[in-house]
Coordinates of C-alpha atoms in Angstrom, one line a residue:
M1 CA -0.4 -0.1 0.3
R2 CA 2.9 2.4 0.6
W3 CA 4.1 2.1 -2.9
R4 CA 1.0 3.0 -4.1
A5 CA 0.9 6.0 -2.4
V6 CA 4.2 6.8 -3.6
A7 CA 3.5 6.4 -6.7
A8 CA 0.3 8.3 -6.4
C9 CA 2.1 11.1 -5.1
A10 CA 4.5 11.2 -7.6
A11 CA 2.3 11.1 -10.6
I12 CA 0.5 14.1 -8.8
L13 CA 4.3 16.2 -8.4
V14 CA 4.7 14.7 -12.2
A15 CA 1.3 16.1 -13.4
F16 CA 2.5 20.2 -11.5
H17 CA 5.8 19.9 -13.1
V18 CA 3.8 19.5 -16.0
R19 CA 1.2 22.1 -15.5
A20 CA 4.2 24.6 -14.8
E21 CA 6.0 23.7 -17.3
E22 CA 2.8 24.4 -20.1
D23 CA 4.4 26.2 -22.7
P24 CA 2.8 30.2 -21.8
E25 CA 1.1 30.5 -25.1
S26 CA -1.0 27.3 -24.4
R27 CA -1.8 29.1 -21.3
Y28 CA -2.6 32.0 -23.0
S29 CA -5.0 30.2 -25.1
R30 CA -6.6 28.6 -22.3
G31 CA -7.6 32.2 -20.7
L32 CA -8.9 33.1 -23.3
A33 CA -10.8 30.9 -23.9
E34 CA -11.9 31.5 -19.4
Y35 CA -12.2 35.1 -21.2
H36 CA -14.4 34.5 -24.2
A37 CA -17.1 32.0 -21.6
G38 CA -17.6 34.8 -19.0
H39 CA -15.1 32.9 -17.0
Y40 CA -13.5 36.7 -15.7
A41 CA -12.3 35.0 -12.3
Q42 CA -10.5 32.3 -13.4
A43 CA -9.2 34.0 -17.0
I44 CA -8.0 37.1 -14.3
A45 CA -5.7 34.3 -12.9
I46 CA -4.4 32.4 -15.3
F47 CA -3.3 36.0 -17.2
D48 CA -1.8 36.5 -14.1
G49 CA 0.6 34.1 -14.2
I50 CA 1.6 34.8 -17.7
V51 CA 2.0 38.5 -16.7
Q52 CA 4.7 37.5 -13.5
Q53 CA 6.9 35.4 -15.5
Q54 CA 6.7 37.8 -19.0
P55 CA 5.9 40.9 -17.7
K56 CA 6.0 42.5 -21.1
H57 CA 3.6 39.8 -22.9
V58 CA 0.9 42.0 -24.4
G59 CA -2.0 40.0 -24.8
A60 CA -2.0 38.5 -21.7
R61 CA -1.6 42.1 -20.2
Y62 CA -4.6 43.3 -22.1
Y63 CA -7.4 40.7 -22.0
R64 CA -6.8 41.0 -18.5
G65 CA -7.5 44.4 -18.6
L66 CA -11.0 43.5 -20.5
A67 CA -11.0 40.5 -18.1
R68 CA -10.9 42.9 -14.9
A69 CA -13.2 45.9 -16.7
R70 CA -16.4 42.4 -16.6
A71 CA -14.9 42.0 -13.3
G72 CA -16.1 45.1 -12.1
D73 CA -12.0 46.0 -11.3
F74 CA -12.0 49.3 -13.4
D75 CA -9.1 50.3 -12.1
G76 CA -7.2 47.5 -11.9
A77 CA -8.3 47.3 -16.2
I78 CA -7.5 51.2 -16.9
T79 CA -3.6 50.5 -15.5
D80 CA -3.2 46.7 -17.1
L81 CA -4.8 48.9 -20.8
Q82 CA -2.2 52.0 -20.6
R83 CA 0.2 49.0 -20.2
A84 CA -1.2 47.4 -23.4
R85 CA -0.9 50.4 -24.9
E86 CA 2.6 51.4 -24.1
L87 CA 3.4 48.0 -25.2
D88 CA 1.5 47.6 -28.6
P89 CA -0.4 51.3 -30.1
A90 CA -1.7 49.7 -32.2
L91 CA -3.8 47.9 -29.7
P92 CA -7.7 49.1 -29.9
V93 CA -7.2 51.0 -26.3
P94 CA -8.5 53.8 -25.9
L95 CA -11.9 52.3 -27.1
D96 CA -12.1 50.0 -24.1
L97 CA -10.8 52.9 -21.7
G98 CA -13.8 54.1 -23.2
F99 CA -15.8 51.4 -21.9
V100 CA -14.4 51.7 -19.0
Y101 CA -14.3 55.2 -17.9
F102 CA -18.1 54.9 -19.6
E103 CA -18.9 52.2 -16.9
K104 CA -17.0 53.5 -14.0
G105 CA -19.6 56.5 -14.1
D106 CA -16.5 58.8 -15.5
R107 CA -17.8 60.7 -18.1
S108 CA -15.6 63.5 -18.7
E109 CA -12.6 60.6 -19.1
A110 CA -14.5 58.3 -20.9
K111 CA -15.5 61.2 -23.7
R112 CA -11.7 61.7 -24.1
W113 CA -11.1 58.2 -25.0
L114 CA -13.4 57.7 -27.1
E115 CA -12.8 60.8 -28.9
K116 CA -9.9 59.1 -29.6
A117 CA -11.3 56.5 -30.5
A118 CA -13.7 57.6 -33.0
A119 CA -10.9 59.0 -35.0
E120 CA -9.4 55.4 -35.6
R121 CA -10.4 52.3 -37.6
P122 CA -11.7 49.8 -37.4
P123 CA -13.0 51.1 -33.7
G124 CA -14.7 54.4 -34.3
A125 CA -17.9 53.4 -34.9
R126 CA -18.0 51.6 -31.6
A127 CA -16.3 54.9 -30.1
K128 CA -19.1 56.9 -32.3
L129 CA -22.5 54.8 -31.0
L130 CA -21.1 54.6 -27.4
L131 CA -20.2 59.0 -27.4
G132 CA -23.7 59.2 -28.9
I133 CA -25.5 57.7 -25.7
L134 CA -23.3 60.2 -23.9
A135 CA -24.2 63.1 -25.4
F136 CA -27.6 61.1 -25.6
E137 CA -27.7 60.8 -22.1
D138 CA -26.5 65.0 -21.6
G139 CA -29.5 65.8 -23.2
A140 CA -27.6 67.2 -26.2
L141 CA -30.3 65.1 -29.2
D142 CA -29.4 66.4 -32.7
Q143 CA -25.5 65.4 -31.6
A144 CA -26.5 62.1 -30.1
A145 CA -28.4 61.2 -33.7
Q146 CA -25.6 62.1 -35.7
L147 CA -23.3 59.9 -34.0
F148 CA -25.8 56.8 -33.9
R149 CA -26.3 57.7 -37.6
D150 CA -22.2 57.4 -38.6
A151 CA -22.0 54.4 -36.5
A152 CA -25.0 52.4 -38.1
A153 CA -23.4 53.7 -41.8
A154 CA -19.9 52.6 -40.7
D155 CA -20.8 49.5 -39.3
P156 CA -23.6 47.4 -40.4
E157 CA -23.6 46.0 -36.6
L158 CA -24.5 48.6 -35.3
A159 CA -27.2 49.7 -36.5
P160 CA -30.0 47.5 -34.5
T161 CA -29.0 49.7 -31.8
A162 CA -28.6 52.9 -33.3
D163 CA -32.0 52.6 -34.5
Y164 CA -32.9 51.8 -31.3
Y165 CA -31.7 55.1 -30.1
L166 CA -32.6 57.3 -32.7
G167 CA -36.3 56.2 -32.3
V168 CA -36.4 57.2 -28.8
I169 CA -34.7 60.8 -29.8
A170 CA -37.4 60.7 -32.8
S171 CA -40.0 60.0 -30.3
Q172 CA -38.7 62.8 -27.1
Q173 CA -38.9 64.9 -30.1
G174 CA -42.4 64.7 -31.1
R175 CA -41.6 63.1 -34.6
S176 CA -44.0 59.8 -33.4
E177 CA -43.0 58.5 -37.1
E178 CA -39.8 58.4 -37.7
A179 CA -39.8 56.5 -34.2
R180 CA -41.8 54.0 -35.5
A181 CA -39.4 53.0 -38.4
S182 CA -36.3 53.3 -36.4
F183 CA -37.9 50.9 -33.7
A184 CA -39.1 48.3 -36.7
R185 CA -35.9 48.2 -37.4
A186 CA -34.4 48.0 -34.2
R187 CA -36.8 45.1 -33.4
Q188 CA -35.2 43.1 -36.0
S189 CA -32.1 43.2 -33.6
Q190 CA -30.1 39.8 -33.4
D191 CA -29.5 41.0 -29.6
E192 CA -32.4 40.3 -27.7
A193 CA -32.7 43.5 -25.2
V194 CA -32.1 45.6 -28.3
A195 CA -35.2 43.9 -29.9
R196 CA -37.6 43.5 -26.9
A197 CA -36.8 47.2 -26.1
A198 CA -37.9 48.6 -29.3
A199 CA -40.8 45.8 -29.4
G200 CA -41.9 47.4 -26.3
Y201 CA -41.8 51.1 -27.7
L202 CA -43.9 50.2 -30.7
Q203 CA -46.6 48.7 -29.0
V204 CA -46.9 52.5 -27.2
L205 CA -45.8 54.5 -30.3
V206 CA -48.8 51.9 -32.6
S207 CA -51.5 55.5 -31.2
E208 CA -49.4 58.1 -32.7
R209 CA -50.5 59.3 -35.8
A210 CA -49.6 61.5 -38.8
P211 CA -50.4 65.0 -37.2
M212 CA -53.0 65.8 -40.6
P213 CA -55.3 66.4 -40.7
S214 CA -57.1 64.6 -36.7
P215 CA -53.2 66.3 -35.3
A216 CA -52.1 63.6 -32.6
R217 CA -50.2 65.3 -30.0
A218 CA -46.8 63.2 -28.7
I219 CA -45.7 64.3 -25.4
P220 CA -42.2 62.4 -25.0
K221 CA -42.8 62.8 -21.4
P222 CA -45.0 63.3 -18.8
L223 CA -45.0 66.9 -18.8
S224 CA -43.9 68.9 -22.1
L225 CA -43.5 72.6 -22.1
Y226 CA -42.0 74.7 -25.4
A227 CA -41.8 78.6 -26.5
F228 CA -41.8 80.4 -29.6
A229 CA -41.2 83.9 -30.9
G230 CA -40.8 84.8 -34.6
F231 CA -42.3 87.6 -37.7
E232 CA -44.9 87.0 -40.1
Y233 CA -45.1 88.7 -43.3
D234 CA -49.0 88.3 -44.9
S235 CA -49.8 89.6 -48.1
N236 CA -53.7 89.5 -47.2
V237 CA -54.0 90.2 -43.3
F238 CA -58.0 90.3 -43.5
L239 CA -60.3 87.1 -43.8
E240 CA -61.3 85.6 -46.7
D241 CA -64.8 86.2 -47.1
T242 CA -64.9 90.1 -46.0
P243 CA -64.5 91.0 -49.8
I244 CA -65.4 94.7 -49.2
I245 CA -62.3 95.1 -47.3
P246 CA -59.1 95.6 -50.4
E247 CA -56.2 93.5 -49.7
K248 CA -53.9 94.8 -47.1
S249 CA -50.4 93.3 -46.7
D250 CA -48.1 94.0 -43.4
G251 CA -45.8 92.3 -40.8
R252 CA -46.5 90.6 -37.7
F253 CA -45.1 89.5 -34.5
V254 CA -45.9 85.8 -33.5
A255 CA -45.4 84.4 -30.3
G256 CA -46.0 81.1 -28.8
L257 CA -46.2 78.7 -25.8
G258 CA -47.7 75.8 -24.5
G259 CA -47.4 72.6 -22.6
A260 CA -48.8 69.2 -22.5
Y261 CA -48.9 66.6 -20.2
R262 CA -49.6 62.6 -20.2
A263 CA -52.4 62.3 -16.9
L264 CA -53.0 58.8 -17.9
E265 CA -50.6 56.2 -19.3
G266 CA -50.4 53.2 -19.7
E267 CA -53.0 50.1 -21.0
P268 CA -55.8 49.8 -22.1
V269 CA -56.2 53.9 -21.8
R270 CA -54.7 56.7 -22.3
L271 CA -55.0 60.1 -21.6
A272 CA -53.0 63.8 -22.3
L273 CA -54.5 67.1 -21.5
G274 CA -52.6 70.4 -23.1
Y275 CA -53.1 74.3 -23.2
D276 CA -51.7 76.8 -25.9
L277 CA -51.5 80.3 -25.8
Y278 CA -50.7 82.6 -29.3
Q279 CA -50.4 85.8 -30.0
S280 CA -49.4 88.4 -32.8
V281 CA -49.0 92.3 -33.1
H282 CA -49.4 94.0 -36.6
L283 CA -47.1 96.7 -37.8
D284 CA -49.3 98.4 -39.1
V285 CA -53.0 97.3 -39.2
T286 CA -53.4 96.9 -35.0
E287 CA -57.0 96.0 -34.8
Q288 CA -56.7 92.3 -36.4
N289 CA -53.7 91.6 -33.2
L290 CA -55.1 88.5 -32.9
Q291 CA -54.7 86.3 -29.2
G292 CA -55.9 82.2 -29.5
H293 CA -56.5 80.4 -26.2
T294 CA -56.3 76.4 -26.7
A295 CA -57.2 73.7 -24.1
W296 CA -57.1 70.3 -25.6
A297 CA -57.6 66.5 -24.5
T298 CA -56.8 63.4 -26.4
V299 CA -58.1 59.4 -25.0
E300 CA -57.1 56.4 -26.7
F301 CA -57.9 53.0 -26.1
G302 CA -55.8 49.8 -26.6
N303 CA -52.2 48.7 -27.8
G304 CA -51.0 47.4 -30.9
L305 CA -52.3 46.7 -34.7
L306 CA -55.2 48.7 -34.0
V307 CA -56.0 52.2 -31.8
G308 CA -59.2 54.2 -30.9
G309 CA -59.8 57.3 -29.3
V310 CA -60.9 61.3 -28.9
D311 CA -59.4 64.1 -29.8
G312 CA -61.4 67.6 -27.6
A313 CA -60.4 71.0 -27.8
Y314 CA -62.7 73.9 -26.7
S315 CA -60.3 77.5 -28.2
F316 CA -61.1 81.2 -27.3
Y317 CA -60.3 84.4 -29.5
L318 CA -59.8 88.7 -29.1
I319 CA -58.9 91.1 -31.8
E320 CA -57.3 93.3 -30.3
D321 CA -59.6 94.1 -27.8
R322 CA -62.3 92.5 -28.8
T323 CA -63.6 89.1 -28.1
Y324 CA -63.8 87.2 -31.7
F325 CA -65.0 83.8 -31.9
H326 CA -65.0 80.2 -30.0
E327 CA -65.2 76.9 -30.5
I328 CA -65.1 73.9 -29.6
L329 CA -64.4 70.5 -31.0
G330 CA -64.5 66.8 -31.1
S331 CA -63.4 64.0 -32.8
P332 CA -63.3 60.4 -33.0
F333 CA -61.1 58.2 -34.8
V334 CA -59.8 54.4 -35.4
A335 CA -56.0 54.0 -37.2
L336 CA -54.8 50.8 -38.1
A337 CA -50.5 50.5 -38.2
E338 CA -49.5 48.4 -40.9
Q339 CA -46.1 47.4 -39.3
D340 CA -43.5 48.9 -41.8
F341 CA -45.6 49.9 -44.4
G342 CA -47.2 52.7 -43.5
Q343 CA -50.8 53.8 -41.1
I344 CA -54.4 54.4 -42.2
E345 CA -56.3 57.2 -40.2
V346 CA -60.3 57.2 -40.0
Y347 CA -62.1 59.9 -38.3
Y348 CA -65.0 61.8 -38.1
R349 CA -64.8 66.3 -36.7
A350 CA -67.5 67.7 -35.7
R351 CA -66.7 71.7 -34.5
G352 CA -69.1 74.0 -33.1
R353 CA -67.9 77.6 -34.0
D354 CA -69.8 80.6 -31.9
Y355 CA -68.8 84.4 -33.5
L356 CA -68.9 87.3 -30.8
G357 CA -69.0 90.5 -32.7
K358 CA -69.6 91.6 -35.9
P359 CA -69.7 91.1 -38.5
F360 CA -69.5 87.7 -38.2
N361 CA -72.3 87.2 -35.8
P362 CA -74.5 85.2 -36.5
A363 CA -74.3 85.3 -40.3
R364 CA -71.0 82.9 -39.8
D365 CA -72.3 80.9 -36.8
A366 CA -72.2 77.1 -37.9
I367 CA -71.7 73.7 -37.4
N368 CA -69.0 72.0 -39.9
H369 CA -69.6 68.4 -40.3
A370 CA -66.1 66.5 -41.8
A371 CA -65.3 62.9 -42.1
G372 CA -62.3 61.9 -43.2
V373 CA -59.2 59.6 -44.1
R374 CA -55.9 59.6 -44.0
Q375 CA -52.8 57.0 -46.1
T376 CA -49.2 57.5 -44.5
F377 CA -46.1 55.5 -46.5
Y378 CA -43.2 55.3 -44.9
L379 CA -40.5 55.8 -47.6
G380 CA -37.9 53.1 -46.1
G381 CA -35.9 55.7 -43.6
A382 CA -36.3 56.8 -39.9
D383 CA -37.4 60.5 -41.5
Q384 CA -39.5 59.8 -44.8
A385 CA -43.4 59.6 -44.7
L386 CA -45.7 60.5 -48.0
D387 CA -48.9 60.8 -46.7
I388 CA -52.6 61.4 -48.0
G389 CA -56.2 62.6 -47.3
Y390 CA -59.2 62.7 -48.2
Q391 CA -62.1 65.0 -46.7
Y392 CA -65.4 65.7 -46.7
D393 CA -66.9 68.3 -45.1
R394 CA -70.3 70.3 -44.6
E395 CA -71.0 74.0 -43.1
D396 CA -74.3 74.2 -41.5
P397 CA -75.0 77.6 -40.3
Q398 CA -77.3 78.2 -36.9
S399 CA -79.3 81.3 -39.0
R400 CA -81.1 80.4 -41.8
R401 CA -81.7 84.1 -42.9
S402 CA -77.6 85.8 -42.1
G403 CA -76.0 82.3 -42.6
Q404 CA -77.4 81.0 -45.7
D405 CA -74.6 82.8 -47.8
F406 CA -72.3 80.5 -45.6
E407 CA -73.9 76.7 -46.5
Y408 CA -71.5 75.4 -48.4
N409 CA -70.8 70.8 -48.7
G410 CA -66.7 70.8 -49.2
N411 CA -64.7 67.8 -50.8
E412 CA -60.3 68.3 -50.0
V413 CA -57.5 66.2 -51.3
D414 CA -53.7 67.4 -49.9
V415 CA -50.8 64.9 -50.0
G416 CA -47.8 65.6 -48.0
L417 CA -43.8 64.8 -47.5
R418 CA -41.6 65.1 -44.6
W419 CA -37.6 64.5 -45.4
R420 CA -34.7 64.7 -43.2
L421 CA -32.0 66.4 -45.3
E422 CA -28.7 64.3 -43.5
R423 CA -26.6 67.7 -41.1
L424 CA -29.2 70.6 -42.2
G425 CA -32.6 69.7 -41.2
Q426 CA -36.4 68.6 -41.5
V427 CA -38.8 69.8 -44.4
E428 CA -42.2 69.1 -44.8
L429 CA -43.9 69.9 -48.6
R430 CA -47.9 70.0 -48.9
Y431 CA -50.1 70.5 -51.7
G432 CA -54.0 70.9 -51.5
F433 CA -57.0 70.9 -53.4
R434 CA -60.0 72.1 -51.8
N435 CA -63.8 72.6 -53.9
E436 CA -66.6 74.6 -51.6
D437 CA -70.5 73.9 -54.0
Y438 CA -72.1 76.2 -51.9
V439 CA -76.1 75.6 -51.0
N440 CA -77.8 78.5 -51.6
F441 CA -78.1 81.5 -54.0
N442 CA -75.3 84.1 -52.8
S443 CA -76.7 87.9 -51.9
R444 CA -73.0 89.0 -53.7
G445 CA -74.1 86.6 -56.6
I446 CA -76.1 89.1 -58.4
Q447 CA -76.4 89.8 -62.4
F448 CA -77.8 92.2 -64.2
L449 CA -79.0 91.6 -67.9
L450 CA -80.2 94.2 -70.1
L451 CA -82.6 92.7 -72.3
P452 CA -84.0 93.2 -75.8
D453 CA -87.0 95.3 -74.4
G454 CA -85.4 97.7 -72.6
S455 CA -86.7 95.7 -69.2
V456 CA -83.6 94.1 -66.6
A457 CA -83.3 91.0 -65.6
Q458 CA -82.4 89.9 -62.3
F459 CA -80.2 86.3 -62.1
R460 CA -78.3 85.3 -58.8
R461 CA -75.9 82.8 -58.7
Q462 CA -74.7 79.7 -56.7
R463 CA -71.3 80.3 -54.8
R464 CA -68.5 78.2 -56.3
D465 CA -65.0 78.4 -54.7
D466 CA -61.7 76.3 -56.1
A467 CA -58.7 77.1 -54.0
H468 CA -55.1 75.6 -54.0
W469 CA -52.6 75.8 -51.7
V470 CA -49.6 74.7 -51.3
A471 CA -47.0 74.8 -47.4
A472 CA -43.6 74.4 -46.9
I473 CA -41.6 74.1 -44.0
F474 CA -38.0 73.9 -42.6
S475 CA -37.1 73.4 -39.3
R476 CA -33.7 72.7 -38.2
E477 CA -32.7 72.2 -33.4
L478 CA -29.9 74.2 -32.9
G479 CA -28.9 72.8 -30.0
N480 CA -30.4 71.4 -26.4
H481 CA -34.1 72.9 -26.7
V482 CA -33.1 75.6 -29.3
F483 CA -35.4 75.5 -33.0
A484 CA -36.0 77.3 -35.6
Q485 CA -38.5 77.1 -38.4
V486 CA -38.7 78.5 -41.8
A487 CA -42.2 78.1 -42.9
Y488 CA -44.6 79.0 -46.5
L489 CA -48.2 79.1 -46.8
G490 CA -49.8 80.2 -50.1
R491 CA -53.8 80.1 -51.2
L492 CA -55.1 81.1 -54.4
N493 CA -59.0 81.0 -54.7
D494 CA -60.6 80.7 -57.8
S495 CA -64.5 81.5 -57.3
N496 CA -67.4 81.7 -59.8
I497 CA -68.1 85.3 -58.2
E498 CA -65.3 87.4 -58.5
V499 CA -65.8 89.4 -55.2
F500 CA -64.5 86.0 -53.6
D501 CA -61.1 85.9 -55.9
Y502 CA -57.9 85.9 -53.4
D503 CA -54.5 84.5 -53.0
R504 CA -52.6 85.0 -49.9
H505 CA -49.3 84.4 -48.7
I506 CA -47.4 84.1 -45.9
V507 CA -44.0 83.5 -45.3
S508 CA -42.4 83.0 -41.4
T509 CA -39.5 82.5 -39.3
T510 CA -39.7 81.4 -35.2
I511 CA -37.3 80.5 -32.7
G512 CA -37.8 78.9 -30.0
I513 CA -37.5 76.3 -26.8
R514 CA -38.9 72.9 -25.5
F515 CA -38.5 70.7 -22.7

C-alpha cells in the first residue's frame, strides 16, 4: 500500500510539473477561452501567471485588463490597458478605456478616450455609438442622433442599436412616424434586449398618428413645455370672407407658448391634456392683432395594431381688445398600423363655432361636420414619409336667414412629404386642392342683364370656390432644446363670383425652445 501512495504522490508531482512547464502560449489560449466563456475570475488568474513570468506579454496584459473591466475592477483594468497601449500602440485601447471609464461613471475621461477612438478604424464606429449614448444622456439629442447615424453607416452590425436610440430621440422630439420606423428596424436585432425594448416602444407608438388632419399630440415625457417667437409677412391680413375690405399686406410679430401632460398612460387607456397660447402683433393693421387660447385633451384606447380614441379642444380668440369667436371641437378616430408599410386613419370631426361680434355674428355661427381618411406610407427611412388624405365636410350655419350665404359642401384632397436632410434639418412639403359648393344663391352673386326690350333682368348665382394651397416648412434643431423654423403658406382661391377671388401668401420665421 505504501508504494501505491508514493506512486500517487509522484503522479501528482509529475502532473504539477507538467502544468508548471505548460507552454505560455497554451496557457494564453486557455485564458482566452475562459475570458470568452465569461469566466473572468479564472481568466484573470491565468493571465496573472503569464504576466508574472512575462511582464511584457501584450496579449495577457490586454486581456487581463478586459477581464478586470468585466469583473468590475475598473482601476486595475485601466492600469492594464494603459500598459498594453505602451507595449503595442496598435491595440484598440482608446475604445476599451472609453468603455471602462463609461462603466466607471467618469464621463469626462470616457468622452476623451472615445473621441480618440472615433478617429481610428475600425473601432471608430463603436466609439461613436458610445459617444452618442453619452450625448443622449446629456440631452444633446441632435448631436447624439448624428453620432448614431454615423456609427450605423460605418458598421452595419451597430445599426439596430443605433436605430433603437434614434427611435427614442424621434419619440422625445414628437416625430412619432420616424420613431416607429426606427423601432421597426431595431426590432429585427439579434440582440434580444434591443429587440425587446424596441418592440415595447412600438406598442406605445402605434397609437401616435400623422399630424394632419386629426392632430396627434406626441408627448415624449410626462410633462413637456414649449415657447416660440418670430416674425411673419402676410400679403392679405384681412379675413377671406370680407370682400368689401381691400387686400392689405402687413408684417407681424408672433409668439406662443404651451405645454402638455400625460395624465394617464398605460393599457388600455391613455389620456393627455394640454394648453396653447398664441399672440400676434401687427406693425400697421393693429386691429387684426389676434390672441388665441386652446385647451385640448386626447384619450386613446388599446394597444397593438388597432387604436381608437377621441381628440377634443376648446378655443377662445380675441382681436385687439374685442372678443372674436370661440369654438369647441370633438373628433373620434380609429388608426390601423400597417407594420413597416405605413398606417391608415379614419376620423369624424364636429366643430361648433360661435362668433361674438360683428360682422360675423350671427351669419358665420355654424356647426361643421367632417369625415376623412389618411394613408401614410413609410419610405424606408426614419425621417421619410408620404401621406395622402381626403376629407368631406359640410358647413351648417345656425342662422337660416343671415347665414345662408355660407352653407356649403366641401371636398378636399392633399398630399404631403416629410424628409430629413442629412445634417441640415427637416423639410415638409404639402399641396392641397379644395372645392366648396354653396347650397344657396349668394347675396353677392346678383347679375343684371339688359334685355332687348330695354328691361333689366336679375339673376342670382350659387357660389363655387376652387382653392389650391401649398405649404413648405423647414425646421432645424440648433442645440439643446432650441429649434428654428422657416415656413411659407400660399393659397389661391378661384370663385365663380369675382368678389370672392383672392390670393394670400404668408412667410414666417420663428425660433423657440422646448423641454
